[in-house]
PDB file of C-alpha atoms and ligand atoms in Angstrom:
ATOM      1  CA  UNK A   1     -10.360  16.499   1.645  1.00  0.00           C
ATOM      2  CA  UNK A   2      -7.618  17.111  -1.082  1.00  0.00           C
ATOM      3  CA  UNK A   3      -4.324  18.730  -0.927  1.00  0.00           C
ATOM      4  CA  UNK A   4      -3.733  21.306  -3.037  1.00  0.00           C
ATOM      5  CA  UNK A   5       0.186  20.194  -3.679  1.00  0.00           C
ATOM      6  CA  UNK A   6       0.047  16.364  -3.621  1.00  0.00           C
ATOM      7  CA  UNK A   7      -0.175  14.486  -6.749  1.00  0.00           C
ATOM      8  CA  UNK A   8      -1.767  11.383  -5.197  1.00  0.00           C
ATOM      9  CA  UNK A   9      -4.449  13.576  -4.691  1.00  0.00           C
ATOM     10  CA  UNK A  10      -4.964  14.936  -8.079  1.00  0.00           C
ATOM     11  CA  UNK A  11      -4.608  11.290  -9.403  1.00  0.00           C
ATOM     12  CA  UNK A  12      -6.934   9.802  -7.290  1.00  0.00           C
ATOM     13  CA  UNK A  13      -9.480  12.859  -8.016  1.00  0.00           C
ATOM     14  CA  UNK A  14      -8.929  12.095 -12.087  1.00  0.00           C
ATOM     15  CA  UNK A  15      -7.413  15.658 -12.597  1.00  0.00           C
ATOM     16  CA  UNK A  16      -4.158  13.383 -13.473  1.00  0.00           C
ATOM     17  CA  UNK A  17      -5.089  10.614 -15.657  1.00  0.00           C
ATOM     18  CA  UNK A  18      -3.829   7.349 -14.466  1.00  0.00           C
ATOM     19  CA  UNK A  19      -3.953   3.464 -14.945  1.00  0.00           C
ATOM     20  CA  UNK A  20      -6.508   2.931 -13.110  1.00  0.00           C
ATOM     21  CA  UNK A  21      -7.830  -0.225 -12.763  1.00  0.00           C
ATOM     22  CA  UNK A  22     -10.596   0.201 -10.063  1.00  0.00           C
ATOM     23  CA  UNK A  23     -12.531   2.903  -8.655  1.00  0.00           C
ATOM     24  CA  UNK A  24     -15.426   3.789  -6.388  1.00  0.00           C
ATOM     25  CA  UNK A  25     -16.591   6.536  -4.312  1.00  0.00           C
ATOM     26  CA  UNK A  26     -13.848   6.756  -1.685  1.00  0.00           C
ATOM     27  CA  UNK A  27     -10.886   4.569  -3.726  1.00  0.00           C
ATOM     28  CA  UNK A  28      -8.665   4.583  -7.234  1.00  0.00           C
ATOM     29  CA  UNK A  29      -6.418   1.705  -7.652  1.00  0.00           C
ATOM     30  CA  UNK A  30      -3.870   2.644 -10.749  1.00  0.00           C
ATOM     31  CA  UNK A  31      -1.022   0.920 -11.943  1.00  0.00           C
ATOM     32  CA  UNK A  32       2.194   2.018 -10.595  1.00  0.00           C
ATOM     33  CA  UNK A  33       4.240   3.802 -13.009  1.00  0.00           C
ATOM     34  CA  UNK A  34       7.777   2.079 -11.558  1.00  0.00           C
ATOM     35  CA  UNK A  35       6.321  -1.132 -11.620  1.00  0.00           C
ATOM     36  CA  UNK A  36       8.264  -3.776  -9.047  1.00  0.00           C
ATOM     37  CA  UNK A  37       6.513  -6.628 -11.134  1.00  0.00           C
ATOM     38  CA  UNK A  38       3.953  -7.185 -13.668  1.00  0.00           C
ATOM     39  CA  UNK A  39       0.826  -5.792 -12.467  1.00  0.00           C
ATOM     40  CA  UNK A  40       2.218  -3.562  -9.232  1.00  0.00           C
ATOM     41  CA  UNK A  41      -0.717  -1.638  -8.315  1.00  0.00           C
ATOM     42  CA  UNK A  42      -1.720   1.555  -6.000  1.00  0.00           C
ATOM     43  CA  UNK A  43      -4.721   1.551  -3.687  1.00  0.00           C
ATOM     44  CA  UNK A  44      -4.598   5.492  -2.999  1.00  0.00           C
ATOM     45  CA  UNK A  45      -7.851   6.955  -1.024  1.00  0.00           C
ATOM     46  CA  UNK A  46      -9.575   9.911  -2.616  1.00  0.00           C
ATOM     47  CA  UNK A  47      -9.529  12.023   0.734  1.00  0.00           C
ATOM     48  CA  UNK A  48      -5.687  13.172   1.420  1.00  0.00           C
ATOM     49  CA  UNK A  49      -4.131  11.363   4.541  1.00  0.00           C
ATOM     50  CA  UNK A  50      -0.140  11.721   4.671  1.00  0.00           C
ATOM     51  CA  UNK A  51      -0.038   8.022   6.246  1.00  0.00           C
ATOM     52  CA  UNK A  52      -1.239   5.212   8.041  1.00  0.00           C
ATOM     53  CA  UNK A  53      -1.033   7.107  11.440  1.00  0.00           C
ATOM     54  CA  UNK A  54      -3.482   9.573   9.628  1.00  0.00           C
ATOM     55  CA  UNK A  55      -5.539   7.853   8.110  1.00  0.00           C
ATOM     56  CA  UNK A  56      -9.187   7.631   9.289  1.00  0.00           C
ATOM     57  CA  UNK A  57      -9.645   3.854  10.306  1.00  0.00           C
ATOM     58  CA  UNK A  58     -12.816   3.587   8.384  1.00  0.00           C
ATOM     59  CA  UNK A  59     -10.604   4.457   5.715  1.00  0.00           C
ATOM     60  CA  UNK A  60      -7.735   1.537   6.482  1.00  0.00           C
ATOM     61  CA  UNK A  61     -10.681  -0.860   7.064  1.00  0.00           C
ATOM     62  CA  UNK A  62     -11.720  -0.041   3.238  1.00  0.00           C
ATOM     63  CA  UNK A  63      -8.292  -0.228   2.021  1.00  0.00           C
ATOM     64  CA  UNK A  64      -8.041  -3.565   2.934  1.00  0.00           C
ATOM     65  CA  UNK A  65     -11.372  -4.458   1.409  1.00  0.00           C
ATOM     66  CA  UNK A  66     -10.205  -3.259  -1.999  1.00  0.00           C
ATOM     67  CA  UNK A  67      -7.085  -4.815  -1.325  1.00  0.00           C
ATOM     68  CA  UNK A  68      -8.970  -8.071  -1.701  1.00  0.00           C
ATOM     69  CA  UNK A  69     -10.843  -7.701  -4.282  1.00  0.00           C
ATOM     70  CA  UNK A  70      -8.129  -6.825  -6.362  1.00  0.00           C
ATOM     71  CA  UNK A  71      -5.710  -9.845  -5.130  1.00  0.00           C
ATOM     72  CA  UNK A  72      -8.575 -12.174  -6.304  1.00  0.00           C
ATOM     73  CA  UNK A  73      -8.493 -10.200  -9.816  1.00  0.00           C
ATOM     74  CA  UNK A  74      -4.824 -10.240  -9.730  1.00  0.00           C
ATOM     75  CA  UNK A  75      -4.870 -14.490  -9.028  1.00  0.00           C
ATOM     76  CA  UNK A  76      -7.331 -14.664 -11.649  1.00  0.00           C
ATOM     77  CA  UNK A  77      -6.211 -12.963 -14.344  1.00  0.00           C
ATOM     78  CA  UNK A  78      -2.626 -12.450 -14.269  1.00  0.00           C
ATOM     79  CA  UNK A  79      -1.721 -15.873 -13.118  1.00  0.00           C
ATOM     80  CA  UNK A  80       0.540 -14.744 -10.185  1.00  0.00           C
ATOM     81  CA  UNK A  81       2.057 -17.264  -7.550  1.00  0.00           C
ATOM     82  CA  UNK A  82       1.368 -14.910  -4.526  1.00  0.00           C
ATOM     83  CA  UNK A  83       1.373 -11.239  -3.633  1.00  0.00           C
ATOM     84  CA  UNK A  84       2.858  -8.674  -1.562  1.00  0.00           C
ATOM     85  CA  UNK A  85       1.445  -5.859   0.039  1.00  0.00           C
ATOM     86  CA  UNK A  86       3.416  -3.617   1.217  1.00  0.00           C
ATOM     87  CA  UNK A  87       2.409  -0.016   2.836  1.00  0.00           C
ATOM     88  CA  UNK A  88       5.765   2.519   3.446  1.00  0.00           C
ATOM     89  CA  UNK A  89       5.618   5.124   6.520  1.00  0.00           C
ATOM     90  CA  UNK A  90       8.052   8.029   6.717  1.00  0.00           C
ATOM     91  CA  UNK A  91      11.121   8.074   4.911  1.00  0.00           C
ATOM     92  CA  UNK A  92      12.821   5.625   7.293  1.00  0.00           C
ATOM     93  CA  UNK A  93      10.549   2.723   5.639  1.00  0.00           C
ATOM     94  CA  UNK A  94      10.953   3.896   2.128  1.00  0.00           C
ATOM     95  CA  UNK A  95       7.820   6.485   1.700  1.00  0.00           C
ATOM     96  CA  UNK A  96       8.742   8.228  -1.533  1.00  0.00           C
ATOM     97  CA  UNK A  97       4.770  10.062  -1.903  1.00  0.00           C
ATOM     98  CA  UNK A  98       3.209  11.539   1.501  1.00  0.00           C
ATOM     99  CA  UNK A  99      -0.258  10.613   0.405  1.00  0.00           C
ATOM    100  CA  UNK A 100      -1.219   7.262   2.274  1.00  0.00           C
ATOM    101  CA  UNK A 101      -1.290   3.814  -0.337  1.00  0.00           C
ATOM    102  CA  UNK A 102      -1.042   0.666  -0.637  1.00  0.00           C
ATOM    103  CA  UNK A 103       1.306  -1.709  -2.704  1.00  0.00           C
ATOM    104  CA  UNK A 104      -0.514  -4.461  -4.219  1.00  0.00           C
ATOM    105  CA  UNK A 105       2.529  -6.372  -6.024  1.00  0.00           C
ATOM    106  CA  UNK A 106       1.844  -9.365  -7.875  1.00  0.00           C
ATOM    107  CA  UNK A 107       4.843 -12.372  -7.256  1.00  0.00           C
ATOM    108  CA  UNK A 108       5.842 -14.543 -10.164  1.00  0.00           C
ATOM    109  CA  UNK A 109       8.035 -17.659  -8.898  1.00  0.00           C
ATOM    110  CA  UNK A 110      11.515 -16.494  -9.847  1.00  0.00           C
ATOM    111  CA  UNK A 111      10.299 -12.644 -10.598  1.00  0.00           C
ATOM    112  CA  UNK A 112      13.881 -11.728  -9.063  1.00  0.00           C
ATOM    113  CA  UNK A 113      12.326  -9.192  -6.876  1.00  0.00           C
ATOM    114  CA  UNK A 114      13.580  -9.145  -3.052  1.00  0.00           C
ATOM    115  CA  UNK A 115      10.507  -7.227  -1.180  1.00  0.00           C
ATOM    116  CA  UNK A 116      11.688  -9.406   2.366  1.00  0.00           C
ATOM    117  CA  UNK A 117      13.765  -8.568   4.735  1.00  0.00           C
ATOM    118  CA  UNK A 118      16.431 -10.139   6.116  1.00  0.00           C
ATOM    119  CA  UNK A 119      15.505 -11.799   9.591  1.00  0.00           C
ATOM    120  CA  UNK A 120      17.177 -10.496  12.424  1.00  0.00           C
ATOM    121  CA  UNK A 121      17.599 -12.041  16.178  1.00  0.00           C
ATOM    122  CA  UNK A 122      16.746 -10.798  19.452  1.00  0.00           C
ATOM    123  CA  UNK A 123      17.073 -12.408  22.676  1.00  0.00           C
ATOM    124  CA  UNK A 124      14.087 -13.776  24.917  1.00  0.00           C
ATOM    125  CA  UNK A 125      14.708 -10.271  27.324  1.00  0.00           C
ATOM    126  CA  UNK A 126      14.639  -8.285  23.897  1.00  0.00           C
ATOM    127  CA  UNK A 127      11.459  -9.852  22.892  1.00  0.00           C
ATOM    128  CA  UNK A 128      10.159  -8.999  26.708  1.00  0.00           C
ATOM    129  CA  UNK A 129      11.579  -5.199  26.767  1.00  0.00           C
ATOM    130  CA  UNK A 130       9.671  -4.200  24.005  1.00  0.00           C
ATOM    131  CA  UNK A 131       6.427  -6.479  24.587  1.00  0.00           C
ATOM    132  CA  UNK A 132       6.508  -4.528  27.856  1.00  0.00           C
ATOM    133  CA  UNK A 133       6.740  -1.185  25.932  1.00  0.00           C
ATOM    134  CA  UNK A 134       3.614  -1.894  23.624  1.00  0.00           C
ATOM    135  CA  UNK A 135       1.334  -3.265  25.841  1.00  0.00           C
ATOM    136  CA  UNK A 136       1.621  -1.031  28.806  1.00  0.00           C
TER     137      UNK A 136
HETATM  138  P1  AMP B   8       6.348   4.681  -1.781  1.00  0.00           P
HETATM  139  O1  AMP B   8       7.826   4.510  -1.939  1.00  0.00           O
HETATM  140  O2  AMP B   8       5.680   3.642  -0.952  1.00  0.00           O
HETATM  141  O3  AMP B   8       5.988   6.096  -1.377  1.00  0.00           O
HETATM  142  O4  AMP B   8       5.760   4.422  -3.222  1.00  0.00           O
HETATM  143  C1  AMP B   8       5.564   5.390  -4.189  1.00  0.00           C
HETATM  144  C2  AMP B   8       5.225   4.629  -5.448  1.00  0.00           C
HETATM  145  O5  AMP B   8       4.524   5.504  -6.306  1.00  0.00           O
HETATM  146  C3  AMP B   8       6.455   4.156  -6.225  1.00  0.00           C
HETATM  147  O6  AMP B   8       6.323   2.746  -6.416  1.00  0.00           O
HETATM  148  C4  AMP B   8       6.391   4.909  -7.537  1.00  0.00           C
HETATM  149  O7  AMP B   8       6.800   4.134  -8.622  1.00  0.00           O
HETATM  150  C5  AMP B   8       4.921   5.265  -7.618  1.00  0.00           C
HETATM  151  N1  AMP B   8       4.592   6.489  -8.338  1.00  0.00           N
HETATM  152  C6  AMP B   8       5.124   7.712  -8.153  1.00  0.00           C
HETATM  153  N2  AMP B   8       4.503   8.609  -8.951  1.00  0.00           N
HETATM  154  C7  AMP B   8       3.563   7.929  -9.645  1.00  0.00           C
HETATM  155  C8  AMP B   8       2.596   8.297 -10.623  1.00  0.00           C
HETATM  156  N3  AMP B   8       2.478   9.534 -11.057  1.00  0.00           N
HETATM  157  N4  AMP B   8       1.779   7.334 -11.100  1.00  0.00           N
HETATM  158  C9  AMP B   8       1.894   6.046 -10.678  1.00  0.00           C
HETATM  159  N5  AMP B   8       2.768   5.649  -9.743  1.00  0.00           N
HETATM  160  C10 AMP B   8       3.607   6.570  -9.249  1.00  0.00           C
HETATM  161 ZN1   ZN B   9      -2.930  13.677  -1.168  1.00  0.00          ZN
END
């Protein structure tokens, strides 16, 4: 299903023309428009989910198969040295566009990007506390 006022939606659809570089019955991948490096892509479902925690899991599952596809292409014929993908929830992770995609972002040795973060620490009790939390 589409939302009326999300532009993901219409781009995915084709009523905003886009970059797009693959498509099939449930998927667009386009180019990002901000590009983080040489190639940055969007995997962006055709049926509207805000986010991951919406997202039908039929749907992730075929995210992830595109996702592959299109890292092969990616290897192949841009030359990259690896890729990141990255997939933002909520604002507190850096979702800018509350239609569920995926960041395919192609990594050139010394591309000056810093997608990483910086590792932390946590004690063996830390690590315990929330491995309780999950699993119970
Ligand atoms: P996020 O921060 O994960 O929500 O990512 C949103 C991404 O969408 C950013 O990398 C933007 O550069 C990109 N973006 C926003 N609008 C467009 C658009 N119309 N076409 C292509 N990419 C877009
Ligand atoms: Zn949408």
């Amino acid at each position: 299903m589409k939302k009326d006022d999300c532009i993901f939606c219409k781009i995915a659809n084709g009523e905003i023309p886009s970059g797009t570089i693959y498509e099939d019955e449930l998927f667009r991948v386009i180019l990002d428009l901000g590009p983080a490096t040489r190639g940055h892509a969007l995997i962006l479902p055709k049926d509207h989910a805000s986010d991951l925690y919406e997202l039908p899991e039929e749907t992730a599952a075929g995210a992830m198969k595109v996702a592959k596809q299109i890292a092969l292409k990616m290897k192949e014929k841009l030359h990259c040295d690896g890729l990141n993908l990255v997939q933002n929830n909520g604002e507190a992770a850096g979702q800018t566009v509350k239609h569920f995609h995926l960041h395919l972002i192609p990594r050139y040795e010394g591309d000056g990007q810093e997608i990483l973060w910086n590792p932390g620490s946590a004690t063996k009790e830390e690590l315990d506390e929330v491995r309780k939390e999950l699993t119970e």
